[in-house]
PDB file of C-alpha atoms in Angstrom:
ATOM      1  CA  MET A  30      17.408   9.415  57.462  1.00  0.00           C
ATOM      2  CA  LYS A  31      15.472  12.675  57.328  1.00  0.00           C
ATOM      3  CA  PRO A  32      11.904  12.421  55.957  1.00  0.00           C
ATOM      4  CA  TYR A  33      12.754  14.735  53.071  1.00  0.00           C
ATOM      5  CA  HIS A  34      15.671  12.590  51.944  1.00  0.00           C
ATOM      6  CA  PHE A  35      13.571   9.425  52.344  1.00  0.00           C
ATOM      7  CA  PHE A  36      10.849  10.935  50.165  1.00  0.00           C
ATOM      8  CA  LYS A  37      13.368  12.103  47.624  1.00  0.00           C
ATOM      9  CA  LYS A  38      15.205   8.806  47.470  1.00  0.00           C
ATOM     10  CA  TYR A  39      12.365   6.303  47.575  1.00  0.00           C
ATOM     11  CA  LEU A  40       8.993   7.851  46.921  1.00  0.00           C
ATOM     12  CA  LEU A  41      10.079   9.693  43.798  1.00  0.00           C
ATOM     13  CA  LEU A  42      11.680   6.579  42.338  1.00  0.00           C
ATOM     14  CA  PRO A  43       8.426   5.180  40.871  1.00  0.00           C
ATOM     15  CA  PHE A  44       7.754   8.501  39.148  1.00  0.00           C
ATOM     16  CA  PHE A  45      11.175   8.445  37.518  1.00  0.00           C
ATOM     17  CA  LEU A  46      10.620   4.852  36.448  1.00  0.00           C
ATOM     18  CA  ILE A  47       7.235   5.675  34.958  1.00  0.00           C
ATOM     19  CA  PHE A  48       8.710   8.647  33.128  1.00  0.00           C
ATOM     20  CA  ALA A  49      11.570   6.537  31.788  1.00  0.00           C
ATOM     21  CA  VAL A  50       9.237   3.797  30.578  1.00  0.00           C
ATOM     22  CA  ALA A  51       6.903   6.335  28.947  1.00  0.00           C
ATOM     23  CA  LEU A  52       9.861   7.976  27.223  1.00  0.00           C
ATOM     24  CA  TYR A  53      11.100   4.622  25.954  1.00  0.00           C
ATOM     25  CA  ILE A  54       7.653   3.635  24.663  1.00  0.00           C
ATOM     26  CA  SER A  55       7.218   6.992  22.971  1.00  0.00           C
ATOM     27  CA  PHE A  56      10.622   6.812  21.329  1.00  0.00           C
ATOM     28  CA  HIS A  57      10.189   3.183  20.325  1.00  0.00           C
ATOM     29  CA  HIS A  58       6.805   3.937  18.783  1.00  0.00           C
ATOM     30  CA  GLU A  59       8.243   6.794  16.763  1.00  0.00           C
ATOM     31  CA  ILE A  60      10.992   4.657  15.269  1.00  0.00           C
ATOM     32  CA  SER A  61       8.900   1.486  14.919  1.00  0.00           C
ATOM     33  CA  VAL A  62       7.295   2.827  11.743  1.00  0.00           C
ATOM     34  CA  SER A  63       9.610   4.610   9.348  1.00  0.00           C
ATOM     35  CA  ASN A  64       9.324   5.461   5.680  1.00  0.00           C
ATOM     36  CA  THR A  65      12.439   7.627   5.882  1.00  0.00           C
ATOM     37  CA  VAL A  66      15.591   6.454   4.100  1.00  0.00           C
ATOM     38  CA  ASN A  67      18.636   8.731   3.940  1.00  0.00           C
ATOM     39  CA  GLY A  68      16.426  11.781   4.381  1.00  0.00           C
ATOM     40  CA  ARG A  69      13.897  10.704   1.758  1.00  0.00           C
ATOM     41  CA  GLU A  70      10.332   9.561   2.362  1.00  0.00           C
ATOM     42  CA  LEU A  71       9.544   6.420   0.380  1.00  0.00           C
ATOM     43  CA  PRO A  72       6.420   4.413  -0.428  1.00  0.00           C
ATOM     44  CA  ILE A  73       6.403   0.643   0.003  1.00  0.00           C
ATOM     45  CA  TYR A  74       7.769  -0.998  -3.156  1.00  0.00           C
ATOM     46  CA  CYS A  75       7.869  -4.578  -1.869  1.00  0.00           C
ATOM     47  CA  VAL A  76       7.964  -6.534   1.377  1.00  0.00           C
ATOM     48  CA  GLN A  77      10.643  -8.646   3.001  1.00  0.00           C
ATOM     49  CA  THR A  78       9.157 -12.041   3.845  1.00  0.00           C
ATOM     50  CA  ASP A  79      10.230 -15.675   3.929  1.00  0.00           C
ATOM     51  CA  LYS A  80       6.812 -16.684   2.648  1.00  0.00           C
ATOM     52  CA  PRO A  81       6.427 -17.102  -1.146  1.00  0.00           C
ATOM     53  CA  GLN A  82       3.646 -14.507  -1.150  1.00  0.00           C
ATOM     54  CA  ILE A  83       3.082 -11.827  -3.780  1.00  0.00           C
ATOM     55  CA  ALA A  84       0.373  -9.246  -4.417  1.00  0.00           C
ATOM     56  CA  ILE A  85      -1.180  -8.322  -7.741  1.00  0.00           C
ATOM     57  CA  SER A  86      -2.708  -4.869  -8.041  1.00  0.00           C
ATOM     58  CA  PHE A  87      -4.818  -3.073 -10.633  1.00  0.00           C
ATOM     59  CA  ASP A  88      -4.940   0.682 -11.133  1.00  0.00           C
ATOM     60  CA  ALA A  89      -8.430   1.764 -12.165  1.00  0.00           C
ATOM     61  CA  ALA A  90      -8.338   5.244 -13.640  1.00  0.00           C
ATOM     62  CA  TRP A  91      -9.829   4.841 -17.095  1.00  0.00           C
ATOM     63  CA  GLY A  92     -11.981   2.305 -18.911  1.00  0.00           C
ATOM     64  CA  ASN A  93     -14.078  -0.486 -17.507  1.00  0.00           C
ATOM     65  CA  ASP A  94     -14.701  -2.963 -20.299  1.00  0.00           C
ATOM     66  CA  ASP A  95     -12.742  -5.791 -18.660  1.00  0.00           C
ATOM     67  CA  THR A  96     -13.338  -5.316 -14.941  1.00  0.00           C
ATOM     68  CA  ARG A  97     -16.019  -7.992 -14.626  1.00  0.00           C
ATOM     69  CA  ARG A  98     -13.920 -10.419 -16.649  1.00  0.00           C
ATOM     70  CA  ILE A  99     -10.905  -9.724 -14.445  1.00  0.00           C
ATOM     71  CA  LEU A 100     -13.027 -10.399 -11.377  1.00  0.00           C
ATOM     72  CA  GLU A 101     -14.208 -13.701 -12.864  1.00  0.00           C
ATOM     73  CA  ILE A 102     -10.620 -14.803 -13.563  1.00  0.00           C
ATOM     74  CA  LEU A 103      -9.513 -13.844 -10.071  1.00  0.00           C
ATOM     75  CA  LYS A 104     -12.420 -15.763  -8.549  1.00  0.00           C
ATOM     76  CA  LYS A 105     -11.727 -18.800 -10.716  1.00  0.00           C
ATOM     77  CA  ASN A 106      -8.126 -18.875  -9.497  1.00  0.00           C
ATOM     78  CA  ASP A 107      -9.030 -18.063  -5.882  1.00  0.00           C
ATOM     79  CA  VAL A 108      -6.876 -14.918  -5.965  1.00  0.00           C
ATOM     80  CA  LYS A 109      -7.509 -11.786  -3.942  1.00  0.00           C
ATOM     81  CA  ALA A 110      -6.093  -8.598  -5.437  1.00  0.00           C
ATOM     82  CA  THR A 111      -5.980  -4.874  -4.743  1.00  0.00           C
ATOM     83  CA  PHE A 112      -7.717  -2.257  -6.887  1.00  0.00           C
ATOM     84  CA  PHE A 113      -6.474   1.336  -6.690  1.00  0.00           C
ATOM     85  CA  MET A 114      -9.314   3.547  -7.900  1.00  0.00           C
ATOM     86  CA  THR A 115      -9.570   7.208  -8.784  1.00  0.00           C
ATOM     87  CA  GLY A 116     -12.528   9.258  -7.641  1.00  0.00           C
ATOM     88  CA  GLY A 117     -13.661   9.691 -11.224  1.00  0.00           C
ATOM     89  CA  TRP A 118     -13.653   5.938 -11.766  1.00  0.00           C
ATOM     90  CA  VAL A 119     -15.575   5.366  -8.547  1.00  0.00           C
ATOM     91  CA  GLU A 120     -18.194   7.912  -9.609  1.00  0.00           C
ATOM     92  CA  SER A 121     -18.529   6.388 -13.089  1.00  0.00           C
ATOM     93  CA  TYR A 122     -18.679   2.729 -12.032  1.00  0.00           C
ATOM     94  CA  PRO A 123     -20.165   2.468  -8.529  1.00  0.00           C
ATOM     95  CA  ASP A 124     -21.597  -1.006  -9.164  1.00  0.00           C
ATOM     96  CA  ASP A 125     -18.159  -2.312 -10.053  1.00  0.00           C
ATOM     97  CA  VAL A 126     -16.676  -0.791  -6.915  1.00  0.00           C
ATOM     98  CA  LYS A 127     -19.288  -2.723  -4.948  1.00  0.00           C
ATOM     99  CA  ALA A 128     -18.562  -5.898  -6.942  1.00  0.00           C
ATOM    100  CA  ILE A 129     -14.824  -5.635  -6.255  1.00  0.00           C
ATOM    101  CA  TYR A 130     -15.509  -5.222  -2.563  1.00  0.00           C
ATOM    102  CA  ALA A 131     -18.103  -8.007  -2.492  1.00  0.00           C
ATOM    103  CA  ASP A 132     -15.537 -10.407  -3.981  1.00  0.00           C
ATOM    104  CA  GLY A 133     -13.170  -9.739  -1.087  1.00  0.00           C
ATOM    105  CA  HIS A 134     -10.554  -7.627  -2.839  1.00  0.00           C
ATOM    106  CA  ASP A 135      -8.793  -4.628  -1.334  1.00  0.00           C
ATOM    107  CA  LEU A 136     -10.083  -1.201  -2.275  1.00  0.00           C
ATOM    108  CA  GLY A 137      -7.231   1.279  -2.638  1.00  0.00           C
ATOM    109  CA  ASN A 138      -7.048   5.026  -3.186  1.00  0.00           C
ATOM    110  CA  HIS A 139      -5.570   6.345  -6.449  1.00  0.00           C
ATOM    111  CA  SER A 140      -6.506  10.023  -5.818  1.00  0.00           C
ATOM    112  CA  GLN A 141      -9.532  11.949  -7.000  1.00  0.00           C
ATOM    113  CA  ASN A 142      -8.238  13.413 -10.262  1.00  0.00           C
ATOM    114  CA  HIS A 143      -5.088  11.408 -11.129  1.00  0.00           C
ATOM    115  CA  LYS A 144      -2.835  14.443 -10.892  1.00  0.00           C
ATOM    116  CA  ASN A 145       0.897  14.611 -10.257  1.00  0.00           C
ATOM    117  CA  MET A 146       0.675  14.735  -6.484  1.00  0.00           C
ATOM    118  CA  SER A 147       4.123  16.247  -6.017  1.00  0.00           C
ATOM    119  CA  GLN A 148       2.866  19.441  -7.698  1.00  0.00           C
ATOM    120  CA  LEU A 149       0.028  19.957  -5.210  1.00  0.00           C
ATOM    121  CA  SER A 150      -0.037  21.785  -1.896  1.00  0.00           C
ATOM    122  CA  ASP A 151      -0.314  19.813   1.327  1.00  0.00           C
ATOM    123  CA  GLU A 152      -4.013  20.566   1.623  1.00  0.00           C
ATOM    124  CA  GLU A 153      -4.715  19.739  -2.034  1.00  0.00           C
ATOM    125  CA  CYS A 154      -2.844  16.472  -1.656  1.00  0.00           C
ATOM    126  CA  LYS A 155      -4.884  15.440   1.364  1.00  0.00           C
ATOM    127  CA  GLN A 156      -8.150  16.433  -0.287  1.00  0.00           C
ATOM    128  CA  GLU A 157      -7.288  14.301  -3.331  1.00  0.00           C
ATOM    129  CA  LEU A 158      -7.268  11.301  -1.010  1.00  0.00           C
ATOM    130  CA  LEU A 159     -10.079  12.243   1.326  1.00  0.00           C
ATOM    131  CA  SER A 160     -12.508  12.884  -1.522  1.00  0.00           C
ATOM    132  CA  VAL A 161     -12.173   9.330  -2.842  1.00  0.00           C
ATOM    133  CA  HIS A 162     -12.107   7.954   0.670  1.00  0.00           C
ATOM    134  CA  GLU A 163     -15.552   9.368   1.432  1.00  0.00           C
ATOM    135  CA  LYS A 164     -17.009   8.203  -1.888  1.00  0.00           C
ATOM    136  CA  VAL A 165     -15.876   4.623  -1.325  1.00  0.00           C
ATOM    137  CA  LYS A 166     -16.970   4.659   2.303  1.00  0.00           C
ATOM    138  CA  GLU A 167     -20.423   5.848   1.278  1.00  0.00           C
ATOM    139  CA  LEU A 168     -20.719   3.098  -1.341  1.00  0.00           C
ATOM    140  CA  THR A 169     -19.322   0.185   0.646  1.00  0.00           C
ATOM    141  CA  GLY A 170     -18.759   1.223   4.242  1.00  0.00           C
ATOM    142  CA  TYR A 171     -15.081   0.371   3.767  1.00  0.00           C
ATOM    143  CA  GLU A 172     -12.364   2.618   5.227  1.00  0.00           C
ATOM    144  CA  MET A 173      -9.502   2.601   2.726  1.00  0.00           C
ATOM    145  CA  PHE A 174      -5.900   2.803   3.958  1.00  0.00           C
ATOM    146  CA  LEU A 175      -3.804   1.923   0.887  1.00  0.00           C
ATOM    147  CA  PHE A 176      -2.732   4.694  -1.498  1.00  0.00           C
ATOM    148  CA  ARG A 177      -0.899   4.592  -4.816  1.00  0.00           C
ATOM    149  CA  PRO A 178       0.161   7.966  -6.223  1.00  0.00           C
ATOM    150  CA  PRO A 179      -0.795   8.489  -9.891  1.00  0.00           C
ATOM    151  CA  TYR A 180       2.059   7.946 -12.346  1.00  0.00           C
ATOM    152  CA  GLY A 181       4.109   6.692  -9.409  1.00  0.00           C
ATOM    153  CA  ASP A 182       4.889  10.379  -8.789  1.00  0.00           C
ATOM    154  CA  TYR A 183       5.745  11.398  -5.246  1.00  0.00           C
ATOM    155  CA  ASP A 184       8.046  13.474  -3.094  1.00  0.00           C
ATOM    156  CA  ASN A 185       8.585  13.685   0.656  1.00  0.00           C
ATOM    157  CA  ASP A 186       5.430  15.750   1.158  1.00  0.00           C
ATOM    158  CA  VAL A 187       3.210  13.310  -0.733  1.00  0.00           C
ATOM    159  CA  ILE A 188       4.335  10.462   1.511  1.00  0.00           C
ATOM    160  CA  THR A 189       4.059  12.391   4.775  1.00  0.00           C
ATOM    161  CA  ASN A 190       0.658  13.822   3.827  1.00  0.00           C
ATOM    162  CA  ALA A 191      -0.697  10.366   3.029  1.00  0.00           C
ATOM    163  CA  ARG A 192       0.699   8.937   6.261  1.00  0.00           C
ATOM    164  CA  SER A 193      -0.778  11.820   8.278  1.00  0.00           C
ATOM    165  CA  ILE A 194      -4.317  10.798   7.292  1.00  0.00           C
ATOM    166  CA  GLY A 195      -3.821   7.096   7.893  1.00  0.00           C
ATOM    167  CA  TYR A 196      -2.682   5.833   4.498  1.00  0.00           C
ATOM    168  CA  TYR A 197       0.141   3.461   3.591  1.00  0.00           C
ATOM    169  CA  PRO A 198       1.707   4.727   0.334  1.00  0.00           C
ATOM    170  CA  ILE A 199       2.218   1.803  -2.057  1.00  0.00           C
ATOM    171  CA  GLN A 200       4.360   1.570  -5.176  1.00  0.00           C
ATOM    172  CA  TRP A 201       5.448  -1.619  -6.976  1.00  0.00           C
ATOM    173  CA  ASP A 202       8.616  -3.532  -7.817  1.00  0.00           C
ATOM    174  CA  VAL A 203       7.238  -5.494 -10.801  1.00  0.00           C
ATOM    175  CA  ASP A 204       5.628  -3.490 -13.609  1.00  0.00           C
ATOM    176  CA  SER A 205       3.707  -5.669 -16.073  1.00  0.00           C
ATOM    177  CA  LEU A 206       3.954  -2.852 -18.653  1.00  0.00           C
ATOM    178  CA  ASP A 207       0.429  -3.809 -19.691  1.00  0.00           C
ATOM    179  CA  TRP A 208      -0.262  -0.111 -20.303  1.00  0.00           C
ATOM    180  CA  LYS A 209       2.105  -0.219 -23.296  1.00  0.00           C
ATOM    181  CA  ASP A 210      -0.256  -2.622 -25.141  1.00  0.00           C
ATOM    182  CA  TYR A 211       2.535  -4.952 -26.276  1.00  0.00           C
ATOM    183  CA  GLY A 212       0.270  -8.013 -26.112  1.00  0.00           C
ATOM    184  CA  THR A 213      -0.532 -10.905 -23.799  1.00  0.00           C
ATOM    185  CA  THR A 214       2.782 -12.742 -24.192  1.00  0.00           C
ATOM    186  CA  SER A 215       4.675  -9.580 -23.341  1.00  0.00           C
ATOM    187  CA  ILE A 216       2.699  -9.110 -20.111  1.00  0.00           C
ATOM    188  CA  ILE A 217       3.265 -12.711 -19.025  1.00  0.00           C
ATOM    189  CA  ASN A 218       6.979 -12.722 -19.816  1.00  0.00           C
ATOM    190  CA  THR A 219       7.588  -9.276 -18.362  1.00  0.00           C
ATOM    191  CA  VAL A 220       6.191 -10.342 -14.992  1.00  0.00           C
ATOM    192  CA  THR A 221       7.380 -13.957 -14.729  1.00  0.00           C
ATOM    193  CA  GLN A 222      10.918 -13.117 -15.928  1.00  0.00           C
ATOM    194  CA  HIS A 223      11.224  -9.844 -14.044  1.00  0.00           C
ATOM    195  CA  LYS A 224      14.533  -9.456 -12.204  1.00  0.00           C
ATOM    196  CA  HIS A 225      12.805  -8.132  -9.079  1.00  0.00           C
ATOM    197  CA  LEU A 226      10.143 -10.841  -8.862  1.00  0.00           C
ATOM    198  CA  GLY A 227      10.396 -12.630  -5.541  1.00  0.00           C
ATOM    199  CA  ASN A 228       8.810 -13.141  -2.151  1.00  0.00           C
ATOM    200  CA  GLY A 229       6.903 -10.005  -1.188  1.00  0.00           C
ATOM    201  CA  SER A 230       6.730  -8.532  -4.691  1.00  0.00           C
ATOM    202  CA  ILE A 231       3.988  -6.110  -5.663  1.00  0.00           C
ATOM    203  CA  ILE A 232       2.847  -6.412  -9.289  1.00  0.00           C
ATOM    204  CA  LEU A 233       1.400  -3.443 -11.167  1.00  0.00           C
ATOM    205  CA  CYS A 234      -1.408  -3.987 -13.691  1.00  0.00           C
ATOM    206  CA  HIS A 235      -4.273  -1.863 -15.015  1.00  0.00           C
ATOM    207  CA  ASN A 236      -7.879  -2.952 -15.356  1.00  0.00           C
ATOM    208  CA  GLY A 237      -8.292  -0.739 -18.420  1.00  0.00           C
ATOM    209  CA  ALA A 238      -5.240  -1.905 -20.407  1.00  0.00           C
ATOM    210  CA  LYS A 239      -5.942  -3.617 -23.704  1.00  0.00           C
ATOM    211  CA  TYR A 240      -4.469  -7.081 -23.077  1.00  0.00           C
ATOM    212  CA  THR A 241      -4.506  -7.442 -19.283  1.00  0.00           C
ATOM    213  CA  ALA A 242      -7.631  -9.582 -19.056  1.00  0.00           C
ATOM    214  CA  ASP A 243      -6.374 -11.822 -21.869  1.00  0.00           C
ATOM    215  CA  ALA A 244      -3.084 -12.426 -20.091  1.00  0.00           C
ATOM    216  CA  LEU A 245      -4.342 -12.680 -16.523  1.00  0.00           C
ATOM    217  CA  ASP A 246      -5.359 -16.331 -16.288  1.00  0.00           C
ATOM    218  CA  THR A 247      -2.093 -17.644 -17.721  1.00  0.00           C
ATOM    219  CA  LEU A 248      -0.092 -15.141 -15.689  1.00  0.00           C
ATOM    220  CA  ILE A 249      -1.657 -16.316 -12.438  1.00  0.00           C
ATOM    221  CA  GLN A 250      -1.196 -19.983 -13.273  1.00  0.00           C
ATOM    222  CA  ASP A 251       2.456 -19.457 -14.267  1.00  0.00           C
ATOM    223  CA  LEU A 252       3.205 -17.603 -11.035  1.00  0.00           C
ATOM    224  CA  LYS A 253       1.503 -20.327  -9.008  1.00  0.00           C
ATOM    225  CA  ALA A 254       3.608 -22.891 -10.867  1.00  0.00           C
ATOM    226  CA  HIS A 255       6.670 -20.957  -9.692  1.00  0.00           C
ATOM    227  CA  GLY A 256       5.477 -21.579  -6.137  1.00  0.00           C
ATOM    228  CA  TYR A 257       3.944 -18.199  -5.367  1.00  0.00           C
ATOM    229  CA  THR A 258       0.693 -17.612  -3.528  1.00  0.00           C
ATOM    230  CA  PHE A 259      -1.360 -14.436  -3.928  1.00  0.00           C
ATOM    231  CA  VAL A 260      -2.498 -12.255  -1.065  1.00  0.00           C
ATOM    232  CA  PRO A 261      -4.087  -8.798  -1.100  1.00  0.00           C
ATOM    233  CA  LEU A 262      -1.799  -5.933  -0.121  1.00  0.00           C
ATOM    234  CA  SER A 263      -3.636  -5.519   3.163  1.00  0.00           C
ATOM    235  CA  GLU A 264      -2.276  -8.939   4.151  1.00  0.00           C
ATOM    236  CA  LEU A 265       1.163  -8.582   2.562  1.00  0.00           C
ATOM    237  CA  ILE A 266       2.388  -5.351   4.141  1.00  0.00           C
ATOM    238  CA  TYR A 267       3.351  -4.818   7.772  1.00  0.00           C
ATOM    239  CA  LYS A 268       1.083  -2.366   9.549  1.00  0.00           C
ATOM    240  CA  ASP A 269       3.512  -1.473  12.335  1.00  0.00           C
ATOM    241  CA  HIS A 270       7.065  -2.001  13.593  1.00  0.00           C
ATOM    242  CA  TYR A 271       8.814  -1.730  10.249  1.00  0.00           C
ATOM    243  CA  HIS A 272      11.298   0.348   8.312  1.00  0.00           C
ATOM    244  CA  LEU A 273      12.222   0.601   4.620  1.00  0.00           C
ATOM    245  CA  ASP A 274      15.557   0.035   2.950  1.00  0.00           C
ATOM    246  CA  GLN A 275      16.916   2.126   0.097  1.00  0.00           C
ATOM    247  CA  GLU A 276      14.891   0.136  -2.454  1.00  0.00           C
ATOM    248  CA  GLY A 277      11.624   0.753  -0.639  1.00  0.00           C
ATOM    249  CA  ARG A 278      11.493  -2.792   0.711  1.00  0.00           C
ATOM    250  CA  GLN A 279       9.416  -2.977   3.881  1.00  0.00           C
ATOM    251  CA  ILE A 280      11.361  -4.765   6.615  1.00  0.00           C
ATOM    252  CA  PRO A 281       9.892  -5.797   9.979  1.00  0.00           C
ATOM    253  CA  ASP A 282      11.685  -4.491  13.074  1.00  0.00           C
TER     254      ASP A 282
END
């Protein structure tokens, strides 16, 4: 065999193998994390899991009368939650941001000004997140990575912009409707009898709603009686190798 043909046949083989492996890894990485469903970009609404785990979350955009009480109830019940905070709330209540973090709860980003994110430019959208991110980092040293769009409003650009700066966009599949101020019994029944409640559910509450603190202790105990355990969103969601179905359910690959 001529040297040229030997080189071509054998010595180039490892290079082709390396290229093929690199191409496979690159392609696999690209498809291992996908928020795209039928051409739409979706946030995470819930998580597919065999474990009876659920996450309770609180949006903090206005008011602060009940935050310390909520923290006491969570501590009493050994529950870790996730608090999605606006920049304005962080600026107004820095000590409570520190208290939430000190108690071991997730700190989440709810934008700087609680605007409809789908109406903002790409740069404005990113700055809405980065502004809060820096404020919380300065207060606590914590690097946030969970984002809930205000009003649950999003489009493809909101999701891709959040993902581009390292955030997991989070929605919910169980709305307590505490913001409607229907009362404690309404909050408890709405959550515990919700048709979507199940393993991997994400529950939406608000720290500033009128009856949330009053309902919280009973709500937690009822959900525990149903066999559920509470974990913060940082422990519930998959960080990599997942895709979403048409309902926004996060499914491991």
